[in-house]
XYZ file of C-alpha atoms in Angstrom:
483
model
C 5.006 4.491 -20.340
C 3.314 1.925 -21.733
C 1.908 -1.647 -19.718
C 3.584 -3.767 -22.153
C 6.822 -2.482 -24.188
C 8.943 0.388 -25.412
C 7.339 -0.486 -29.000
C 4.499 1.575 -27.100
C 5.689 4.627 -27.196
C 6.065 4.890 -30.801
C 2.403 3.521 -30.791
C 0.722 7.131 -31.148
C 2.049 9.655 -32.722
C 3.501 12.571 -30.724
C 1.470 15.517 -30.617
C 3.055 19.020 -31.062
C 3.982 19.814 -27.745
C 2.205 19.046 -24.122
C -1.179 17.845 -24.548
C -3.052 21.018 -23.310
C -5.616 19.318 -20.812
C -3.148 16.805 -19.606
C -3.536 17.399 -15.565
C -7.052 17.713 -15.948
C -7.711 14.228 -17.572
C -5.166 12.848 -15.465
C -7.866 12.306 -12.605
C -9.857 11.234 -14.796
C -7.558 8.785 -16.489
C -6.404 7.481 -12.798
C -9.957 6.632 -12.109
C -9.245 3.500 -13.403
C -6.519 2.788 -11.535
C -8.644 3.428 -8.731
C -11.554 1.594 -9.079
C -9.242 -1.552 -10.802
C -7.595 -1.284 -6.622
C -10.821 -0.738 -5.127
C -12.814 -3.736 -6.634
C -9.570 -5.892 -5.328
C -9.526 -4.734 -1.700
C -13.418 -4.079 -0.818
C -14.220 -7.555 -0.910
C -12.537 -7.892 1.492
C -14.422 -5.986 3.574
C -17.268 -7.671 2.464
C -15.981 -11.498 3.238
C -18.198 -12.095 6.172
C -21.354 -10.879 4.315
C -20.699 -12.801 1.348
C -20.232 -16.118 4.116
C -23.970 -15.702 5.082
C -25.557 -14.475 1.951
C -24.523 -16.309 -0.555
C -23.231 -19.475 1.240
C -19.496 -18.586 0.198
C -16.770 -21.381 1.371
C -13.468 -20.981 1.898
C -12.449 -21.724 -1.419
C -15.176 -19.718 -3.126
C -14.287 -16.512 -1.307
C -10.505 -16.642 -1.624
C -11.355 -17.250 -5.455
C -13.845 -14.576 -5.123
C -11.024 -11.916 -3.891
C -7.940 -14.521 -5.961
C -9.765 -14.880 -9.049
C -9.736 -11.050 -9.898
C -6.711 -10.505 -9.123
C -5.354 -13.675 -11.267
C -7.425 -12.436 -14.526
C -6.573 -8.801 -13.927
C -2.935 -9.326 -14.123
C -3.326 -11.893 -16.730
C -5.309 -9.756 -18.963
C -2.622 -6.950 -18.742
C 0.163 -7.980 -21.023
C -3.231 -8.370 -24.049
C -5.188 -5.379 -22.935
C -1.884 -3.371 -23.545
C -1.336 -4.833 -26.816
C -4.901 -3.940 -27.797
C -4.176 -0.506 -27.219
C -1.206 0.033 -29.402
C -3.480 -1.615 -32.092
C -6.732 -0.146 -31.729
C -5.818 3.118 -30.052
C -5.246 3.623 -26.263
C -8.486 6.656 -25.814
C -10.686 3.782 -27.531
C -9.668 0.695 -25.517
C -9.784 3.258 -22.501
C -13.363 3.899 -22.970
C -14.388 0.352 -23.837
C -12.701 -0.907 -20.785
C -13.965 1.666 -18.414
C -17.707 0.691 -19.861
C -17.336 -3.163 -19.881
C -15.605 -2.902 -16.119
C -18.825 -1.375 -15.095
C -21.128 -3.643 -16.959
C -19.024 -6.372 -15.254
C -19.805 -4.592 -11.864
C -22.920 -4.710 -12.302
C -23.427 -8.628 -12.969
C -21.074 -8.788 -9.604
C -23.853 -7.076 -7.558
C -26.790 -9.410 -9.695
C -24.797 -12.400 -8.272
C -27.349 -15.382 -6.909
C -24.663 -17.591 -6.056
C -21.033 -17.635 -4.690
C -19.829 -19.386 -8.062
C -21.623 -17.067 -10.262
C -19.652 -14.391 -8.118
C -16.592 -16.096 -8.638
C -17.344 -15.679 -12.684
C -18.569 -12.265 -12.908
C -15.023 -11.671 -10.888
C -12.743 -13.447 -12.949
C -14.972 -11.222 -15.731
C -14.482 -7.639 -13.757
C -10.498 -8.639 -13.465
C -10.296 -8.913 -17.575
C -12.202 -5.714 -18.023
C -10.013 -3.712 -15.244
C -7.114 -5.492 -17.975
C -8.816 -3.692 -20.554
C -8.391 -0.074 -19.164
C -5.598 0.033 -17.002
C -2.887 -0.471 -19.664
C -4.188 2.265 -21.676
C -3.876 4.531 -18.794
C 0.433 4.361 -18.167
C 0.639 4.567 -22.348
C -1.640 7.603 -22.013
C 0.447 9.534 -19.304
C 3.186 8.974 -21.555
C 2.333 10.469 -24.369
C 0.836 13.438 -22.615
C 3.122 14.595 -19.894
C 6.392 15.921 -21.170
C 9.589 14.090 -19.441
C 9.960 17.167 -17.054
C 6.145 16.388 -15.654
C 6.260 12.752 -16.157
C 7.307 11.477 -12.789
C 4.859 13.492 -11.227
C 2.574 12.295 -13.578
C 3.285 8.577 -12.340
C 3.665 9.544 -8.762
C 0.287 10.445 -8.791
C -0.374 6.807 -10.465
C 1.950 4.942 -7.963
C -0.228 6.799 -4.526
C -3.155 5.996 -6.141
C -2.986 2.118 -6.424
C -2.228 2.102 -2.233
C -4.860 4.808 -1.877
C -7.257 2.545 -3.882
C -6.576 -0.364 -1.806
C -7.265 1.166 1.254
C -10.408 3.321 0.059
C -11.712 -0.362 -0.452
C -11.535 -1.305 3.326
C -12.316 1.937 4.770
C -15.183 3.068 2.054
C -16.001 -0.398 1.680
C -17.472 -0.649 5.454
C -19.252 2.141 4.820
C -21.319 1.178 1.890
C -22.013 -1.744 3.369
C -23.192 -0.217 6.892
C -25.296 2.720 4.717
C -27.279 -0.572 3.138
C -28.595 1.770 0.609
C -32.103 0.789 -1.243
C -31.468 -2.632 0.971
C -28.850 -3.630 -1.334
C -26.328 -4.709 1.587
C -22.655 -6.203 -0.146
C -23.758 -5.968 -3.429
C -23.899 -1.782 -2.856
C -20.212 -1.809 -3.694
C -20.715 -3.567 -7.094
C -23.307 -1.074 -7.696
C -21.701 1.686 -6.987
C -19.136 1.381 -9.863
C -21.728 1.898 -12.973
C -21.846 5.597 -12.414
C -18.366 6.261 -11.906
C -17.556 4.003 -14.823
C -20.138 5.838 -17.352
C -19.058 9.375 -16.033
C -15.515 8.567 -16.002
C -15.670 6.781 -19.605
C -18.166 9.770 -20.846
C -15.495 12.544 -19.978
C -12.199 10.476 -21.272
C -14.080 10.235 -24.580
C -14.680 14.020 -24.604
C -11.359 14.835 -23.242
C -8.663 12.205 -24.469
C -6.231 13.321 -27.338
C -6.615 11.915 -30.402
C -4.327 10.584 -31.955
C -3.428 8.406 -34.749
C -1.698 4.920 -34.839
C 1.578 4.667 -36.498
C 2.689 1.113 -35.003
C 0.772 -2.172 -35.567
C 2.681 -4.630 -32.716
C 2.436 -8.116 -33.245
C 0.600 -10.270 -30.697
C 2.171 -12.973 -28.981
C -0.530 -15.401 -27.828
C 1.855 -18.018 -26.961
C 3.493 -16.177 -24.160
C 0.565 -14.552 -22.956
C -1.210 -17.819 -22.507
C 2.148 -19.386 -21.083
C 3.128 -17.079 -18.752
C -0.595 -17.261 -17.363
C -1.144 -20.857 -17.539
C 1.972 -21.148 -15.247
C 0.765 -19.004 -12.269
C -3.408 -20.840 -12.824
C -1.414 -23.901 -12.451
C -0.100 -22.346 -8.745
C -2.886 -20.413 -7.402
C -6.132 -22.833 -8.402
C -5.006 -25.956 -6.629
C -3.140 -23.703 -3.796
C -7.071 -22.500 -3.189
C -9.093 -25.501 -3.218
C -6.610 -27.896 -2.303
C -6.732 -27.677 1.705
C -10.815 -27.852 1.518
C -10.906 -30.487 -0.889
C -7.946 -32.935 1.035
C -4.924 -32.172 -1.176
C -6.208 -34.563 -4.064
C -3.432 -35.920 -6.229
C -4.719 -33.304 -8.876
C -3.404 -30.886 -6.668
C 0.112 -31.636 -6.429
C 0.622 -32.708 -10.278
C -0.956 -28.856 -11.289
C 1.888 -27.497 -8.785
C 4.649 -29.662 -10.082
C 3.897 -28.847 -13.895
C 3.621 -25.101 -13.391
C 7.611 -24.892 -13.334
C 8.207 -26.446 -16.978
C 5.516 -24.867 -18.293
C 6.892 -21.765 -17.412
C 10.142 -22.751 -18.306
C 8.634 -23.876 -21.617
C 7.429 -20.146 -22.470
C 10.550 -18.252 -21.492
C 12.361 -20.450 -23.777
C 9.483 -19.833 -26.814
C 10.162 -16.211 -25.874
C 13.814 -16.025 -26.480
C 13.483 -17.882 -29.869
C 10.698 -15.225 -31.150
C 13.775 -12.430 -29.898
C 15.952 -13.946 -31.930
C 13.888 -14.297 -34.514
C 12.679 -10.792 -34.641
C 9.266 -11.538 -32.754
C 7.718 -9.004 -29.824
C 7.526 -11.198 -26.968
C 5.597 -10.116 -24.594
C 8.467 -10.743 -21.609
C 12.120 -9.651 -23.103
C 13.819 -12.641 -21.006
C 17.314 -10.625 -21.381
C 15.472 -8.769 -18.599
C 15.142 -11.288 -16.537
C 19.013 -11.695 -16.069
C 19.660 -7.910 -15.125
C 20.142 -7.933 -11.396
C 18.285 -4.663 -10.802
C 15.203 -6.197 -12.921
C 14.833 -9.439 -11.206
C 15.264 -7.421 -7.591
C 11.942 -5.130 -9.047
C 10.109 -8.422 -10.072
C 10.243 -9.543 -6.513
C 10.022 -5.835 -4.812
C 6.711 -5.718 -6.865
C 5.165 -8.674 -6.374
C 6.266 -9.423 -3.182
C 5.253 -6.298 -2.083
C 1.409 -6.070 -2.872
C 1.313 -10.041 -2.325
C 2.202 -9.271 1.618
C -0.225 -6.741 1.776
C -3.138 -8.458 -0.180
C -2.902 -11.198 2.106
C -2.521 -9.254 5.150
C -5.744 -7.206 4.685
C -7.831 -10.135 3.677
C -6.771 -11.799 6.791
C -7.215 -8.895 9.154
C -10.277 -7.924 8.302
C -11.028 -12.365 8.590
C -9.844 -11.294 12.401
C -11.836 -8.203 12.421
C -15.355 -9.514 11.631
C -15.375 -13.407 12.413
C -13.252 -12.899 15.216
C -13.950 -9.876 17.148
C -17.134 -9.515 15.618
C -17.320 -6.041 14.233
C -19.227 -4.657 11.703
C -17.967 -4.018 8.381
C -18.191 -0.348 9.000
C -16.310 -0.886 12.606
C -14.094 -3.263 10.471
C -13.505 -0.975 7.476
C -13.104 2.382 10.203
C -9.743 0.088 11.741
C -8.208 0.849 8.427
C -8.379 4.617 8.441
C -5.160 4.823 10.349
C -3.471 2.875 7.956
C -4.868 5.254 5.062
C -4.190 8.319 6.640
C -0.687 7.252 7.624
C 0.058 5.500 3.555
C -1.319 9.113 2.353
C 0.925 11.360 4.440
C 3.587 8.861 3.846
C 3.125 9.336 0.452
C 3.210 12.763 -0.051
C 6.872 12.884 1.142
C 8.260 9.613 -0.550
C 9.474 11.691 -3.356
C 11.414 14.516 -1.586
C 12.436 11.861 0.778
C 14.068 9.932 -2.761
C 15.501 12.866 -3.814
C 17.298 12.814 -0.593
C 18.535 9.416 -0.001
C 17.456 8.095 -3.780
C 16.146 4.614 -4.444
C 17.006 4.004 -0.394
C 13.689 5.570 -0.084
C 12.722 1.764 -1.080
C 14.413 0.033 1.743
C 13.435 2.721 4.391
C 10.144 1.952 3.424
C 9.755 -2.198 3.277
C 11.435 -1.798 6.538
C 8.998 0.594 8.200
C 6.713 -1.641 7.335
C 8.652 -4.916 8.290
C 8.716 -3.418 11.433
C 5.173 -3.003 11.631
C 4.473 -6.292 11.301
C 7.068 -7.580 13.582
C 4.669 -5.465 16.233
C 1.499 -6.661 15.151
C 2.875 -10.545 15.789
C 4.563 -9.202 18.822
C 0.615 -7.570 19.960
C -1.218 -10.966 18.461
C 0.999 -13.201 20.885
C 1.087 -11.236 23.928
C -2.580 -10.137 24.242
C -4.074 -13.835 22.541
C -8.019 -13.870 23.440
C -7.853 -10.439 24.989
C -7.065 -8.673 21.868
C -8.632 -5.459 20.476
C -8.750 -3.344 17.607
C -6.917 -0.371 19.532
C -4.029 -2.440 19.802
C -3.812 -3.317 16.060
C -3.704 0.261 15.288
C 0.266 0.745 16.228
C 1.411 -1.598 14.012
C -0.922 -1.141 11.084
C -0.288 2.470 11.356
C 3.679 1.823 10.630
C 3.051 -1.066 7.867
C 0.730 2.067 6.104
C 3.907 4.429 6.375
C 5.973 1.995 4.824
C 3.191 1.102 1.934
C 3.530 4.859 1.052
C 6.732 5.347 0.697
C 7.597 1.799 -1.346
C 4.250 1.428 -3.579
C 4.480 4.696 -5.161
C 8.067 4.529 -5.861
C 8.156 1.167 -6.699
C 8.427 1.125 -10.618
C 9.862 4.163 -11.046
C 13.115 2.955 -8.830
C 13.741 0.365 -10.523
C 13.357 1.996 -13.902
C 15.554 4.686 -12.455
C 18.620 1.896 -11.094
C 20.258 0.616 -14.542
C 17.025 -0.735 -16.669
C 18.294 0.623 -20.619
C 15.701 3.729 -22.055
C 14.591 1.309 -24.761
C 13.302 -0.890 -22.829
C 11.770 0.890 -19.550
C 8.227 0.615 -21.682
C 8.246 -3.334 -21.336
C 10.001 -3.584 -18.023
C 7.441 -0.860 -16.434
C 4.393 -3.771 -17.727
C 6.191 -6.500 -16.230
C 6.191 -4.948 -13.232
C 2.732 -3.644 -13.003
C 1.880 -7.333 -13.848
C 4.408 -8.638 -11.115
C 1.918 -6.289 -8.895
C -1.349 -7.674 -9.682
C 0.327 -11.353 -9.642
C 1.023 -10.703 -6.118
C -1.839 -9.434 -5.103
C -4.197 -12.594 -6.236
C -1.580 -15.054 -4.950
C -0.820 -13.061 -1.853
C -4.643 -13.188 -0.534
C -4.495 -17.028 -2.037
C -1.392 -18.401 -0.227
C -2.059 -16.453 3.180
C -5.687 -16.500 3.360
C -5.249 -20.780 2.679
C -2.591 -20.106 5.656
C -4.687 -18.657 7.970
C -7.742 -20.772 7.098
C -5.561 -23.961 8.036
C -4.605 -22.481 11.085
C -8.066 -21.836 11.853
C -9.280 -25.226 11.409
C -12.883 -25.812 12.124
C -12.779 -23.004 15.094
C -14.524 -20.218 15.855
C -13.364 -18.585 18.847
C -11.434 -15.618 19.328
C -8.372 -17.306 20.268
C -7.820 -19.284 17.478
C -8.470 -16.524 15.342
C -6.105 -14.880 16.746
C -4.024 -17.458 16.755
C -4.779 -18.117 12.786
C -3.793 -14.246 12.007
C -0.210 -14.707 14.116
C 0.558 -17.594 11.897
C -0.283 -15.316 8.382
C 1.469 -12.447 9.551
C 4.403 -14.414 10.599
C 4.634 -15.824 6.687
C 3.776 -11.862 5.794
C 6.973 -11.343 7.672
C 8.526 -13.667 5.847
C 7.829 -12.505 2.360
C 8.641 -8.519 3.552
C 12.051 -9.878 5.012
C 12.605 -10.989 1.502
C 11.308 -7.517 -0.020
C 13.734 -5.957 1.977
C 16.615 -8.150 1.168
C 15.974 -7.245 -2.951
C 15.751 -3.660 -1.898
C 19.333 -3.565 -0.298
C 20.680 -4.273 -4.386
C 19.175 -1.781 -5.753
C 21.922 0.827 -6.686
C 21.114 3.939 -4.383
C 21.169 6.325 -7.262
C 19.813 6.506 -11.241
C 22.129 4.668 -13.247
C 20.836 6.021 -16.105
């Protein structure tokens, strides 16, 4: 399954059979995945380090954890295409090295801006290799192993995520060689050279028998719109809402508009579009696009701003910080062993049983935020965090796959599967952009416990929001395959 299109799948030649070593690349292979959620989520951890050290505002460090996220997703829809042209074990390997080149400039930072850049340069490397990952599992794993294949892939972006809070604190508490935040930039040039070493030893190789068209156009359009969203959503509230600000927001809507209709004249005309826009009208499409984004954009946002709460507010170290989140891994990792028997139980229900575990969650977390106020501790976090991580492992991992699975047509599962691992990454940069510039308002120039507190009941309350919505999509999805 490819990150872009169906066109993918005829993009390398079938070998004879199973590829041999398929399940023992596939860790391999899923590195990337895992690193590409990492990267997003340790900075977080991080945040309060990067405040002293470098002299990171508010702006800066939302860009610093926004910025990735925005040129990660962006990258996607080319970093696919470069695959089916230049070969998905080559692009693999060149991604996996460059994303661990980038790391390292990340940890050489002097400066929060030169952070910012080196990010927005890590995010189009992780572009580079992820892509070339789903194509990969395709073309490997027989149809019967397939879904196991991408189960594997779907508990691995929330394990990722919360590796980067929980292993995050602890690089930064080990300080190793004195290197304090910039240990968990470091720390991704050896994984990145092993990892890259063994998938060009151990990849199949295969040869090309599709050249795919690129489609600059809508790549640039589609990511021009969403720039034209998240940069003056950032630095608008610490520069004053300038009148820049609210003329970026207002054009983001016909430019958008602008490329969906470019894309369905290059359909009609025969083109590859990167975004199909006849999937766009298919109900159980459109319910995925906002299941995905909305999804990891609640839970980007929620993390950044809880760990903001964590450190700043009930000043813990980012090993005390990061150690919080171990109850929400543990419970997202036993959750999401049994997602898939659960599905095969109750089918693509397994989606709504999940959002609203963790809807619930988070309805105790505000419930804890405004009845304890200044008095507040981790311990009494934990309940709610615990459920949201439940819920996280039974919806992330399933999330494509149901959706592909409820009515999308075989032909084009390829290019919907992309759009929604885009939709994913979309939501994470604007998730940690829109709530962290939430909870920074609500903060205000303060720096007592109450009002950060008080800051993280007002984020969570618009997390709320955006799950409530979640969960509203995952009531139409059809509660069995269609197809």
């Amino acid at each position: 399954m490819t990150i872009l299109e169906s066109r993918s799948t005829a993009a390398i030649s079938a070998p004879p059979g199973p590829f041999p070593n398929r399940w023992r690349v596939l860790p391999v292979i899923l590195t990337a995945m895992f690193m590409a959620m990492f990267d997003y989520f340790v900075i977080n951890v991080a945040a309060s380090s990067l405040q002293h050290d470098l002299h990171a505002g508010e702006a800066a460090l939302e860009l610093v954890v926004g910025g990735y996220g925005f040129a990660y997703a962006s990258g996607l829809i080319t970093g696919g295409r470069f695959g089916d042209l230049y070969g998905h074990r080559r692009m693999f390997v060149i991604g996996m090295l460059a994303f661990a080149a980038a790391s390292l400039l990340c940890g050489l930072a002097w400066s929060a801006w030169s952070l910012v850049g080196f990010r927005v340069l890590q995010g189009i490397t992780a572009a580079a290799m992820v892509p070339q990952m789903l194509a990969l599992i395709n073309t490997m794993f027989p149809p019967a192993e397939r879904a196991k294949a991408m189960a594997a892939f779907g508990a691995t972006v929330g394990l990722g995520a919360v590796s980067g809070q929980v292993l995050g604190g602890v690089l930064l508490d080990l300080d190793l060689f004195g290197w304090g935040w910039r240990t968990i930039f470091f720390i991704n040039l050896p994984i990145g050279v092993i990892a890259a070493l063994l998938a060009a030893r151990w990849l199949p190789r295969h040869e090309q028998t599709h050249r795919p068209r690129l489609d600059p156009v809508g790549a640039l359009g589609i990511s021009a719109a969403l720039a034209l969203v998240l940069v003056p959503v950032t630095l608008g509230r610490p520069e004053g809402w300038p009148v820049w600000t609210w003329v970026s927001m207002a054009a983001a809507l016909p430019v958008l508009l602008l490329t969906l209709r470019y894309e369905a004249a290059l359909t009609r005309r025969g083109g590859q579009p990167v975004l199909d826009t006849a999937l766009i009208r298919e109900r159980v499409f459109a319910a995925g696009m906002v299941i995905s984004g909305g999804y990891l954009a609640f839970f980007a946002g929620f993390m950044l701003c809880l760990t903001l709460l964590l450190q700043n507010g009930l000043g813990m170290s980012p090993l005390a910080a990061g150690l919080t989140f171990a109850p929400l891994g543990i419970a997202f990792a036993t959750s999401s062993l049994f997602a898939r028997k659960v599905a095969e139980r109750i089918g693509n229900r397994v989606m709504v049983l999940g959002t609203g575990i963790s809807f619930t969650g988070l309805a105790i977390t505000v419930g804890v935020l405004g009845w304890y106020g200044s008095s507040i501790t981790a311990m009494t976090l934990i309940p709610g965090m615990v459920l949201v991580g439940i819920g996280n492992g039974m919806t992330i991992p399933s999330a494509i796959g149901a959706v592909l699975s409820a009515g999308i047509p075989a032909h084009q599962a390829g290019m919907a599967a992309g759009v929604l691992t885009t939709a994913q990454q979309f939501g994470n940069a604007i998730g940690a952009t829109v709530l962290g510039t939430i909870f920074f308002s609500a903060l205000g120039g303060a720096h007592d416990l109450g009002s950060f507190v008080h800051a993280m009941e007002i984020a969570a309350l618009a997390a709320l929001g955006i799950v409530a919505v979640v969960l509203a999509a995952a009531f139409t999805l059809p509660r069995t395959a269609t197809r």
